[in-house]
C-alpha positions as YAML, in Angstrom:
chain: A
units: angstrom
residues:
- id: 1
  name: UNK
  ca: [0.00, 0.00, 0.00]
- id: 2
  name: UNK
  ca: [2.93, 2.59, 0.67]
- id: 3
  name: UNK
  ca: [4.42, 1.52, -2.48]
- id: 4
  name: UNK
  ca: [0.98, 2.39, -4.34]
- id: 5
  name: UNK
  ca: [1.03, 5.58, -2.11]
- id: 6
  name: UNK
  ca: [4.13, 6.86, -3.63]
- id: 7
  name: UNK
  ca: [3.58, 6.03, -7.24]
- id: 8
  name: UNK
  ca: [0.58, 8.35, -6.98]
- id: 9
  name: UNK
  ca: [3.08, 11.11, -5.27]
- id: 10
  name: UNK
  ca: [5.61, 10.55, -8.26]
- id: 11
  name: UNK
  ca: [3.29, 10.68, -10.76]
- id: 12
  name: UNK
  ca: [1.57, 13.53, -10.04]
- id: 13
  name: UNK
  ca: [4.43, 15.73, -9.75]
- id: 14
  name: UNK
  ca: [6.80, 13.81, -12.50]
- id: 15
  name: UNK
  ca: [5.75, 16.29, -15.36]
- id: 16
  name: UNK
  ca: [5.42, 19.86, -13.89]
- id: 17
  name: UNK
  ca: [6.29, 22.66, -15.07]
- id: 18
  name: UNK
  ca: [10.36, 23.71, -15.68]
- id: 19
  name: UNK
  ca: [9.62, 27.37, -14.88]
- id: 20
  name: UNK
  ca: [6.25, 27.66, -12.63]
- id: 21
  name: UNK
  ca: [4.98, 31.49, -12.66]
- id: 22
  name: UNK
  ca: [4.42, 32.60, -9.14]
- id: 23
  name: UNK
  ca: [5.79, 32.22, -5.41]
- id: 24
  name: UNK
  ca: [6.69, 28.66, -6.95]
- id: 25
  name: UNK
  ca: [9.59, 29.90, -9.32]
- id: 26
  name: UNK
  ca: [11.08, 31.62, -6.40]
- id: 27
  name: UNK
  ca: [11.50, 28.82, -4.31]
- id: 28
  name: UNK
  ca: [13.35, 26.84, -6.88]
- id: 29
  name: UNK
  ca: [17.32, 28.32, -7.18]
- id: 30
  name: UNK
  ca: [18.11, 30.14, -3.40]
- id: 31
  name: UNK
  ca: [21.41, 29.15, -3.79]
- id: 32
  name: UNK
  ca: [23.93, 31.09, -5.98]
- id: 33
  name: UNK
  ca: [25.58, 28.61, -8.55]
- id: 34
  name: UNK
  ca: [22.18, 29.18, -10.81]
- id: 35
  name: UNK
  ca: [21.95, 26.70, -13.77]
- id: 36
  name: UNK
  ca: [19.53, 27.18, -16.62]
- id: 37
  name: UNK
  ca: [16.59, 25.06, -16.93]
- id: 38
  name: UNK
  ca: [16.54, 22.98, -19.61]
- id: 39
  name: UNK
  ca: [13.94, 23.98, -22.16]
- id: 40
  name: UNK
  ca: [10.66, 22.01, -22.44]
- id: 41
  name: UNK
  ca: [10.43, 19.71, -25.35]
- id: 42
  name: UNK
  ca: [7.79, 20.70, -28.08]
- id: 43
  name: UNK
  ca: [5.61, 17.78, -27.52]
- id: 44
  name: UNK
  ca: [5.74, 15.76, -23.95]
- id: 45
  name: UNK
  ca: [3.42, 12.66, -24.75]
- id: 46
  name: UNK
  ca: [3.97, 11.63, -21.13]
- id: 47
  name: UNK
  ca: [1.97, 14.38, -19.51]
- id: 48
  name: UNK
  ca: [-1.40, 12.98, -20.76]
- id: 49
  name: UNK
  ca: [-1.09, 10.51, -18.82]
- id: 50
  name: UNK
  ca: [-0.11, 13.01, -15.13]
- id: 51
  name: UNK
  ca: [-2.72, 13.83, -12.89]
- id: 52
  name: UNK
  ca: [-0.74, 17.26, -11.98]
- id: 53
  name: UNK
  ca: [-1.15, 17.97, -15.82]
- id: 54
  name: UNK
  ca: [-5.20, 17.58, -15.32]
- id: 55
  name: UNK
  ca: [-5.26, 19.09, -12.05]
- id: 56
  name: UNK
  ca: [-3.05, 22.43, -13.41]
- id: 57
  name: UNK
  ca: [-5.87, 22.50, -16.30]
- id: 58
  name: UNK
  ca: [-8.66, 22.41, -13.69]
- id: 59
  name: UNK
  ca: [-7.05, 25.20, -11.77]
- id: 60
  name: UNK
  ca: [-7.02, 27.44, -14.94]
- id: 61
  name: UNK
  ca: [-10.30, 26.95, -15.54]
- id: 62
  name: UNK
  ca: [-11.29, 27.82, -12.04]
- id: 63
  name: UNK
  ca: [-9.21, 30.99, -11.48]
- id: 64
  name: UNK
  ca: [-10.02, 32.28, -15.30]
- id: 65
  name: UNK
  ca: [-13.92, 31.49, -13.96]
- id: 66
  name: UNK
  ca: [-13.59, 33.42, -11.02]
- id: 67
  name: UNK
  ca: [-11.52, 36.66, -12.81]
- id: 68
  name: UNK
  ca: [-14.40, 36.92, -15.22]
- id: 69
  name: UNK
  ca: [-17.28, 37.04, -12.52]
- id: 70
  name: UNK
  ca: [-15.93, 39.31, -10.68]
- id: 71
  name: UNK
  ca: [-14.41, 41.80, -13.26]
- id: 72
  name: UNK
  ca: [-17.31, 41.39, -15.47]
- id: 73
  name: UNK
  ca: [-20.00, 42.13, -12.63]
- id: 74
  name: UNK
  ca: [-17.43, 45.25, -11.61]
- id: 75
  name: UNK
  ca: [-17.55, 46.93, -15.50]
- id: 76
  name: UNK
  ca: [-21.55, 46.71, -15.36]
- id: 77
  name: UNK
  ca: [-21.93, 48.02, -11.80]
- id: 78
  name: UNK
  ca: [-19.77, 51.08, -13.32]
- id: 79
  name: UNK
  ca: [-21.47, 51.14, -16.80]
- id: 80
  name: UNK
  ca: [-24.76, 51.21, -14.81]
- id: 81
  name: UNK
  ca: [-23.50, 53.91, -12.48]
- id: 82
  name: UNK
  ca: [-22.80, 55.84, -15.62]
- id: 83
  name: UNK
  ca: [-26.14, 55.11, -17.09]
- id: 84
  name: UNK
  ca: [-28.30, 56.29, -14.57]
- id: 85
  name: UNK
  ca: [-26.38, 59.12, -13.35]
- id: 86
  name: UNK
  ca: [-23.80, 60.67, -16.22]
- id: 87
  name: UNK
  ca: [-20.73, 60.19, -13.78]
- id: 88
  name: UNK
  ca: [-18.93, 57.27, -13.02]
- id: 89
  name: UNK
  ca: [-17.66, 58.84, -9.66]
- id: 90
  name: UNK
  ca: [-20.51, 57.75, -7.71]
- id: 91
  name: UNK
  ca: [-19.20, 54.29, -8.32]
- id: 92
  name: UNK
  ca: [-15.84, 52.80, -8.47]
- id: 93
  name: UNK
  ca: [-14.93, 53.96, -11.76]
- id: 94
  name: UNK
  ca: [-12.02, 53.06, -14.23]
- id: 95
  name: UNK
  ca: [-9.63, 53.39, -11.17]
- id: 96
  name: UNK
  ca: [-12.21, 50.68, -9.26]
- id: 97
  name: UNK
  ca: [-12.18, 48.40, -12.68]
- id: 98
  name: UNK
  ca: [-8.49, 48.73, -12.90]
- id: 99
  name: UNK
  ca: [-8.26, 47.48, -9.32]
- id: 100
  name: UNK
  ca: [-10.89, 44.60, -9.77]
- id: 101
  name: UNK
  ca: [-8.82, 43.25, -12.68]
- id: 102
  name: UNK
  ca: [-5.18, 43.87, -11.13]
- id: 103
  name: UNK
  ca: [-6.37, 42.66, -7.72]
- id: 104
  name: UNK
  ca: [-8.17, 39.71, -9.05]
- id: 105
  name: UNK
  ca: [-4.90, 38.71, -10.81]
- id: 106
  name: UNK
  ca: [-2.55, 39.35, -7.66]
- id: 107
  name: UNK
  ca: [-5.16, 36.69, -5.65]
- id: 108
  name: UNK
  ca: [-5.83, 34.24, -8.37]
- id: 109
  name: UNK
  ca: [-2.32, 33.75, -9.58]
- id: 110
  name: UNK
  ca: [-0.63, 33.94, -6.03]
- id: 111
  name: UNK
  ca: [-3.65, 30.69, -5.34]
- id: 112
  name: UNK
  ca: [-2.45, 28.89, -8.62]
- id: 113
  name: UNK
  ca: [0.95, 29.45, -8.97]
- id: 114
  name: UNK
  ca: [1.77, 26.30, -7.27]
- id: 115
  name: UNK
  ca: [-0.62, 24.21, -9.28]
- id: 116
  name: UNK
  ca: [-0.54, 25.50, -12.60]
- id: 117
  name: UNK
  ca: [2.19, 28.51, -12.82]
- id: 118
  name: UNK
  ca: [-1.16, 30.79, -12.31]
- id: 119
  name: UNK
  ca: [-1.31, 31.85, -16.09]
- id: 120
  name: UNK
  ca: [-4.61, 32.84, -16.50]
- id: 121
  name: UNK
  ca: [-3.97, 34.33, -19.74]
- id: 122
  name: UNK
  ca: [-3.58, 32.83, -23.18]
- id: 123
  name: UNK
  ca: [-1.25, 35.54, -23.81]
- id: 124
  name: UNK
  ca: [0.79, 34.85, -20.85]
- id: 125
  name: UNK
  ca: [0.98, 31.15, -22.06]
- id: 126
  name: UNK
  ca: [1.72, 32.02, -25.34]
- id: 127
  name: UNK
  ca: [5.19, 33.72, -24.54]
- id: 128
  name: UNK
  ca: [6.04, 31.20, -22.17]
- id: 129
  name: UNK
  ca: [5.84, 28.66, -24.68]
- id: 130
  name: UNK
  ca: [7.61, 30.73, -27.38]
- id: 131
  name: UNK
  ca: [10.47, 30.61, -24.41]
- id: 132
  name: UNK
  ca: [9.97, 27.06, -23.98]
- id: 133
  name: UNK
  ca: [8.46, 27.28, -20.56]
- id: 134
  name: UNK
  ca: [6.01, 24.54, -21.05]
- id: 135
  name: UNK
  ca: [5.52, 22.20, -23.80]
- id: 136
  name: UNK
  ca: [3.06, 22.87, -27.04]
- id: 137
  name: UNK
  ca: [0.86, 20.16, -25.23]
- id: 138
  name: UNK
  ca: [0.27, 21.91, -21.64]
- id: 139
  name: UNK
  ca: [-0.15, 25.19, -23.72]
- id: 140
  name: UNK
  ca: [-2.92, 24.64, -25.77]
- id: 141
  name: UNK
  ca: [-4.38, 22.79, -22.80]
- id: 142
  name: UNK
  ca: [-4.52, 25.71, -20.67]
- id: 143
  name: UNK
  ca: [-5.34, 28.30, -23.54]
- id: 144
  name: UNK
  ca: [-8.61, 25.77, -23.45]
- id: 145
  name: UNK
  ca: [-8.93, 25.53, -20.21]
- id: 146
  name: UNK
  ca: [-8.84, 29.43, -19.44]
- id: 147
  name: UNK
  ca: [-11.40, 30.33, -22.25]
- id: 148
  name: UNK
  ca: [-14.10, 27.79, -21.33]
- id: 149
  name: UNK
  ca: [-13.42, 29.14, -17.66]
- id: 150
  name: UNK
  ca: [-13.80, 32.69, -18.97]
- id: 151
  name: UNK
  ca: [-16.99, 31.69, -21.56]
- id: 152
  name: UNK
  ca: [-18.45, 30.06, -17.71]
- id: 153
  name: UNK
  ca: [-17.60, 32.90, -15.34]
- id: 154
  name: UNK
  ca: [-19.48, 35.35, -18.22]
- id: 155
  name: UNK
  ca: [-22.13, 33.02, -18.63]
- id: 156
  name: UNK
  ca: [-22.97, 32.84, -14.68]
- id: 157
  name: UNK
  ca: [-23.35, 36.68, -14.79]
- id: 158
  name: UNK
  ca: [-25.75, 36.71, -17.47]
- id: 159
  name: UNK
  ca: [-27.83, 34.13, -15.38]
- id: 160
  name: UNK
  ca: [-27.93, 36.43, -12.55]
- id: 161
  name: UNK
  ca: [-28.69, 39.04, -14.42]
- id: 162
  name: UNK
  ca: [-29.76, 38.17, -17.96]
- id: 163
  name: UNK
  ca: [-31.31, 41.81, -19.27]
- id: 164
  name: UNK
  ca: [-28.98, 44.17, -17.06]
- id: 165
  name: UNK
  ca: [-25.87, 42.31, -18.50]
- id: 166
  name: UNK
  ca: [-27.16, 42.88, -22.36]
- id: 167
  name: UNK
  ca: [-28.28, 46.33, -21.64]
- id: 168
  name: UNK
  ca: [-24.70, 47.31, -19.82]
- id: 169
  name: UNK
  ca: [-22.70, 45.50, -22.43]
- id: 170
  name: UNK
  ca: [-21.60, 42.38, -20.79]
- id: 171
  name: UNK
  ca: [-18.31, 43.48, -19.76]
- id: 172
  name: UNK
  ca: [-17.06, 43.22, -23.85]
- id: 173
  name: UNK
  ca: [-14.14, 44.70, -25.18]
- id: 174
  name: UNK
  ca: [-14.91, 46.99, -28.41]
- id: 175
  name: UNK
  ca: [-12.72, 49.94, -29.32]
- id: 176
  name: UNK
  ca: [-14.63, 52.98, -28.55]
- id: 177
  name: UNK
  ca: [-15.86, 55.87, -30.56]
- id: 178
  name: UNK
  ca: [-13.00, 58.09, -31.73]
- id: 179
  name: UNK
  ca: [-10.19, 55.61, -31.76]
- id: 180
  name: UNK
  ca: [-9.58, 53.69, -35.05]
- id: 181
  name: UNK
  ca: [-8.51, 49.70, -34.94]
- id: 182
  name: UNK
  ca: [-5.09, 50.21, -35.43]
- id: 183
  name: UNK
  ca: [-5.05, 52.83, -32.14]
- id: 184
  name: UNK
  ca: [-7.00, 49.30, -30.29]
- id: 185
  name: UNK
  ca: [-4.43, 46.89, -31.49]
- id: 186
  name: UNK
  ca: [-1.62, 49.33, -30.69]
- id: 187
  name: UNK
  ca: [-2.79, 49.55, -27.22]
- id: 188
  name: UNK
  ca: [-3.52, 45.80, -27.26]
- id: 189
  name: UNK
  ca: [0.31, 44.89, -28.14]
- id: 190
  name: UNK
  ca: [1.62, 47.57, -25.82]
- id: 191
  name: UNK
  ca: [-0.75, 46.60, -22.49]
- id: 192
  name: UNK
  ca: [-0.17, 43.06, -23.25]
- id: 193
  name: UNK
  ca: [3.71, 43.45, -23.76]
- id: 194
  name: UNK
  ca: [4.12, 45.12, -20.61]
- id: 195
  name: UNK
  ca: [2.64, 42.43, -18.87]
- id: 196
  name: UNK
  ca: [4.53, 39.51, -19.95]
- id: 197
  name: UNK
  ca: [7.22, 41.54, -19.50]
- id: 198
  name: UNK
  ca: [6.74, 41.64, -15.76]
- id: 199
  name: UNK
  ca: [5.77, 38.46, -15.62]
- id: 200
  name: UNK
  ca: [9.19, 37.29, -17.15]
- id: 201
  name: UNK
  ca: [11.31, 39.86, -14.94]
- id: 202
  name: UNK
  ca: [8.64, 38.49, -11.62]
- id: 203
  name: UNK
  ca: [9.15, 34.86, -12.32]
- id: 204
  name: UNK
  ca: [12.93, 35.24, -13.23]
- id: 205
  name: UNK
  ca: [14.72, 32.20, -11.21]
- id: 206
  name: UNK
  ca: [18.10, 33.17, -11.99]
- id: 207
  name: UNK
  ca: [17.21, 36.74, -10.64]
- id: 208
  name: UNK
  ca: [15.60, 35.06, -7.69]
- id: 209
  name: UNK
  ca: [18.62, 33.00, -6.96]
- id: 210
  name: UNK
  ca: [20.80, 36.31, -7.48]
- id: 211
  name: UNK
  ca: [18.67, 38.83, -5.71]
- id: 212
  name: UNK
  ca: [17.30, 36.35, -3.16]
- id: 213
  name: UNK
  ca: [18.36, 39.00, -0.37]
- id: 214
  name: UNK
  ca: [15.20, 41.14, -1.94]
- id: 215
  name: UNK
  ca: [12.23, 39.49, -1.03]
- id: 216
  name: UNK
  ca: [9.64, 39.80, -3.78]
- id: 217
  name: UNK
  ca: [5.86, 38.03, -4.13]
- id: 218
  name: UNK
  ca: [6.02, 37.71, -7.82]
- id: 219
  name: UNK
  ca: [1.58, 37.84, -7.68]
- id: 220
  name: UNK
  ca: [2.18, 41.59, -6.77]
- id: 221
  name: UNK
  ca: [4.43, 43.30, -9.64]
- id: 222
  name: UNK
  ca: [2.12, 40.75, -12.16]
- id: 223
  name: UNK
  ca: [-1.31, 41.92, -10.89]
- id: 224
  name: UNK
  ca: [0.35, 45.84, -10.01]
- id: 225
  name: UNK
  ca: [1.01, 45.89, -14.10]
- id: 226
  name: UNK
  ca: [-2.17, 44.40, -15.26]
- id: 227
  name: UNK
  ca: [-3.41, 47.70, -13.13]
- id: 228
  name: UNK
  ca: [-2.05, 50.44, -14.58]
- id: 229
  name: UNK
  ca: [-2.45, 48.70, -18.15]
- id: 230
  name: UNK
  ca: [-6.20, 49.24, -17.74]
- id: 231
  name: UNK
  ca: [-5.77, 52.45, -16.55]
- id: 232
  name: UNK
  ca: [-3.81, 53.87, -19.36]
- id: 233
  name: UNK
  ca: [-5.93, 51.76, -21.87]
- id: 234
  name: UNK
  ca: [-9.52, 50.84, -20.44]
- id: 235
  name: UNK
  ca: [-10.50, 54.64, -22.46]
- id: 236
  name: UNK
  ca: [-9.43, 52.92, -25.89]
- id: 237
  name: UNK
  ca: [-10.50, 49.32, -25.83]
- id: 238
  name: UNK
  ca: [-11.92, 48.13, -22.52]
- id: 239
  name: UNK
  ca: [-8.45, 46.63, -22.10]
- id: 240
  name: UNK
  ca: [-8.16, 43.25, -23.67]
- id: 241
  name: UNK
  ca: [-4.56, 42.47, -23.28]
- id: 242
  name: UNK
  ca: [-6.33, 38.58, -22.23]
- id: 243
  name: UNK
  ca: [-8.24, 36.80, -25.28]
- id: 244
  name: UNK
  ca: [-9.52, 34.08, -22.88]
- id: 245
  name: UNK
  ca: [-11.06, 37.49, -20.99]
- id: 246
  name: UNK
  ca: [-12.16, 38.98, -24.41]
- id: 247
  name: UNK
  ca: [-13.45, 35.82, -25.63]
- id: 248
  name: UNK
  ca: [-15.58, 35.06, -22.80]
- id: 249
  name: UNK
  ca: [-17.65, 38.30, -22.68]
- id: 250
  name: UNK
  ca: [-17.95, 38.52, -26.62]
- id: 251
  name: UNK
  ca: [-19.36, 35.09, -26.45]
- id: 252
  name: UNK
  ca: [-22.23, 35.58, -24.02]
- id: 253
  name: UNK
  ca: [-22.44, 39.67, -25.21]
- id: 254
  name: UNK
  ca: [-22.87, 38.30, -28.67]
- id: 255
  name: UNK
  ca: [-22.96, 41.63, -30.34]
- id: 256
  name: UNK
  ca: [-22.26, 42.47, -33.74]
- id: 257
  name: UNK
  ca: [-19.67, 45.22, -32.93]
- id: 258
  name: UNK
  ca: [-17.91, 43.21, -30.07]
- id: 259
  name: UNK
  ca: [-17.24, 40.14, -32.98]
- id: 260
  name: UNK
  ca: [-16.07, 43.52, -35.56]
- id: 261
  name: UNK
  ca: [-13.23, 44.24, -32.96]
- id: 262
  name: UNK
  ca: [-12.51, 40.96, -31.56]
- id: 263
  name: UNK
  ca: [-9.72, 40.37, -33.89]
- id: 264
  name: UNK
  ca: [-8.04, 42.76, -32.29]
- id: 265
  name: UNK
  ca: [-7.91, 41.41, -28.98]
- id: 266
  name: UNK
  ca: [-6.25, 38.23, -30.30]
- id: 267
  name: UNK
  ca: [-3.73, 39.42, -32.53]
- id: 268
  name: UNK
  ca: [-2.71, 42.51, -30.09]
- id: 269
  name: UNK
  ca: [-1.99, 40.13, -27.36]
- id: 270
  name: UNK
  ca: [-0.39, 37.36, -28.66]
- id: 271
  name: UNK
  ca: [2.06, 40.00, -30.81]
- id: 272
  name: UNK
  ca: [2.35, 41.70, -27.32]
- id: 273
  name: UNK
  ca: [3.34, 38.39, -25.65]
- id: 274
  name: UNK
  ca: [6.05, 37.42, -28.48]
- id: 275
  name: UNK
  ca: [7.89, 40.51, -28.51]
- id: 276
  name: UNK
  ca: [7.92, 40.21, -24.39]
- id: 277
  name: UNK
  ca: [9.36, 36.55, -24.97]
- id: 278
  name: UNK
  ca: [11.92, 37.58, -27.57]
- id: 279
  name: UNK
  ca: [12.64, 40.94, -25.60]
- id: 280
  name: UNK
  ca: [13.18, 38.66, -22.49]
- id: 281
  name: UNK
  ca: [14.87, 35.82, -24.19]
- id: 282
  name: UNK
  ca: [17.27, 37.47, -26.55]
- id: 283
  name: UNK
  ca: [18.08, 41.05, -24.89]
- id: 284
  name: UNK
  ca: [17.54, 40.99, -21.20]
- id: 285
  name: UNK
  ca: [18.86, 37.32, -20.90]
- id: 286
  name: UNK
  ca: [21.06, 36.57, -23.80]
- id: 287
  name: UNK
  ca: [20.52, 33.22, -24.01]
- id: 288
  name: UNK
  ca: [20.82, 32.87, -27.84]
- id: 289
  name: UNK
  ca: [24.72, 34.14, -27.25]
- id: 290
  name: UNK
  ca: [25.52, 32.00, -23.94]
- id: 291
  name: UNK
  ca: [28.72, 29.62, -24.35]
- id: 292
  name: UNK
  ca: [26.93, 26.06, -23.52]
...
């Protein structure tokens, strides 16, 4: 029975990931004589068969679920504020929606981090793979994972409150009147590169292992960036910068204009993420140009 006991240990932790996002990657390389990770292989057949690979799906799910009920419900309460009254001070306002999203992110990947890497983003999982965090197979698992979670968490809103949510706009991203497409996806690629930016410098386990004198909760700089993206950009597009996030509300919105912009919140992010990886990758680490 102990023998049975331990399998089950081994095999749920035998395929995790090489770089976790989160308080996990800090705990990994204290000491000083660092050593780079290898990088995961493209395709890692064995990880179908790893409850930790099933259980770090689940967790996505659940914490993209839970970002979208609560930042959806905190867009209409400010919408609503707006509608009735012309001023969105007697609410929260952007500065409230800012914090719902940032402060939602800062909780949910700080609970996941240990489970999944707490990416919560298909962005965010995009440049990880592109710097061979994680494997092509536990990528486009998540990216799955997080936008049925998102489609859910929207979905449960509109059951609470099926004709406030289509009157208030559902939480869905649209560029708004007097910006063109190319100003959204600007603002897209720019909020999103910013963020997997951070993420990259938060996570950083050589930079952990070298600066492990500074003690830093990678959650906070990660959900402190996704803040002041929405700040600077909520005006423009509703702030995408998250197509599992977009995806979700356009879904259960299902408006003509959302589906005209949603391109944008796609291709914005995902270029976003891939100049973070290769900005990361190439300049800030130089691992192309490292002797092996």
């Amino acid at each position: 029975m102990e023998g049975k006991e331990e399998d089950v240990r081994l095999g749920a932790n035998k395929f995790t990931e090489r770089q976790p996002i989160g308080t996990a990657a800090q705990s990994q390389d204290d000491g000083k004589d660092y050593k780079e990770p290898p990088p995961a292989p493209l395709f890692e057949p064995g990880e179908l068969t790893s409850w930790s690979f099933y259980r770090a799906g689940i967790a996505e799910f659940f914490a993209t679920f839970l970002f979208l009920y609560i930042t959806v419900l905190t867009v209409m309460g400010v919408v609503r504020s707006n509608e009735a009254n012309g001023n969105t001070c007697k609410t929260v306002g952007i500065q409230g929606i800012a914090w719902a999203f940032g402060g939602m992110i800062f909780a949910l990947v700080y609970c996941t981090a240990g489970i999944s890497g707490g990416h919560i983003n298909p962005a965010v999982t995009f440049g990880l793979f592109l710097a061979r965090k994680l494997s092509l197979t536990r990528a486009i698992f998540y990216m799955v994972m997080q936008c049925l979670g998102a489609i859910c968490g929207a979905g449960v809103v509109k059951g609470f409150q099926p004709k406030p949510y289509d009157r208030l706009g559902g939480g869905a991203n649209m560029v708004s009147k007097g910006y063109t497409k190319g100003d959204g996806l600007g603002a897209e690629i720019v909020g999103t590169f910013i963020l997997v930016y951070t993420v990259f410098s938060a996570t950083d386990a050589k930079r952990s292992a070298r600066d492990s004198h500074v003690p830093i909760l990678a959650p906070l700089p990660i959900g402190f960036a996704v803040f002041l993206v929405h700040l600077a950009t909520i005006p423009i597009t509703g702030t995408g910068i998250n197509p599992a996030r977009s995806l979700g509300a356009a879904i259960i919105y299902n408006n003509e204009k959302a589906w005209d912009d949603h391109w944008i919140f796609w291709v914005g992010p995902f270029i976003g993420a891939a100049l973070a990886a290769l900005y990361h990758q190439v300049v800030i680490r130089a691992i192309p140009f490292k002797s092996k």
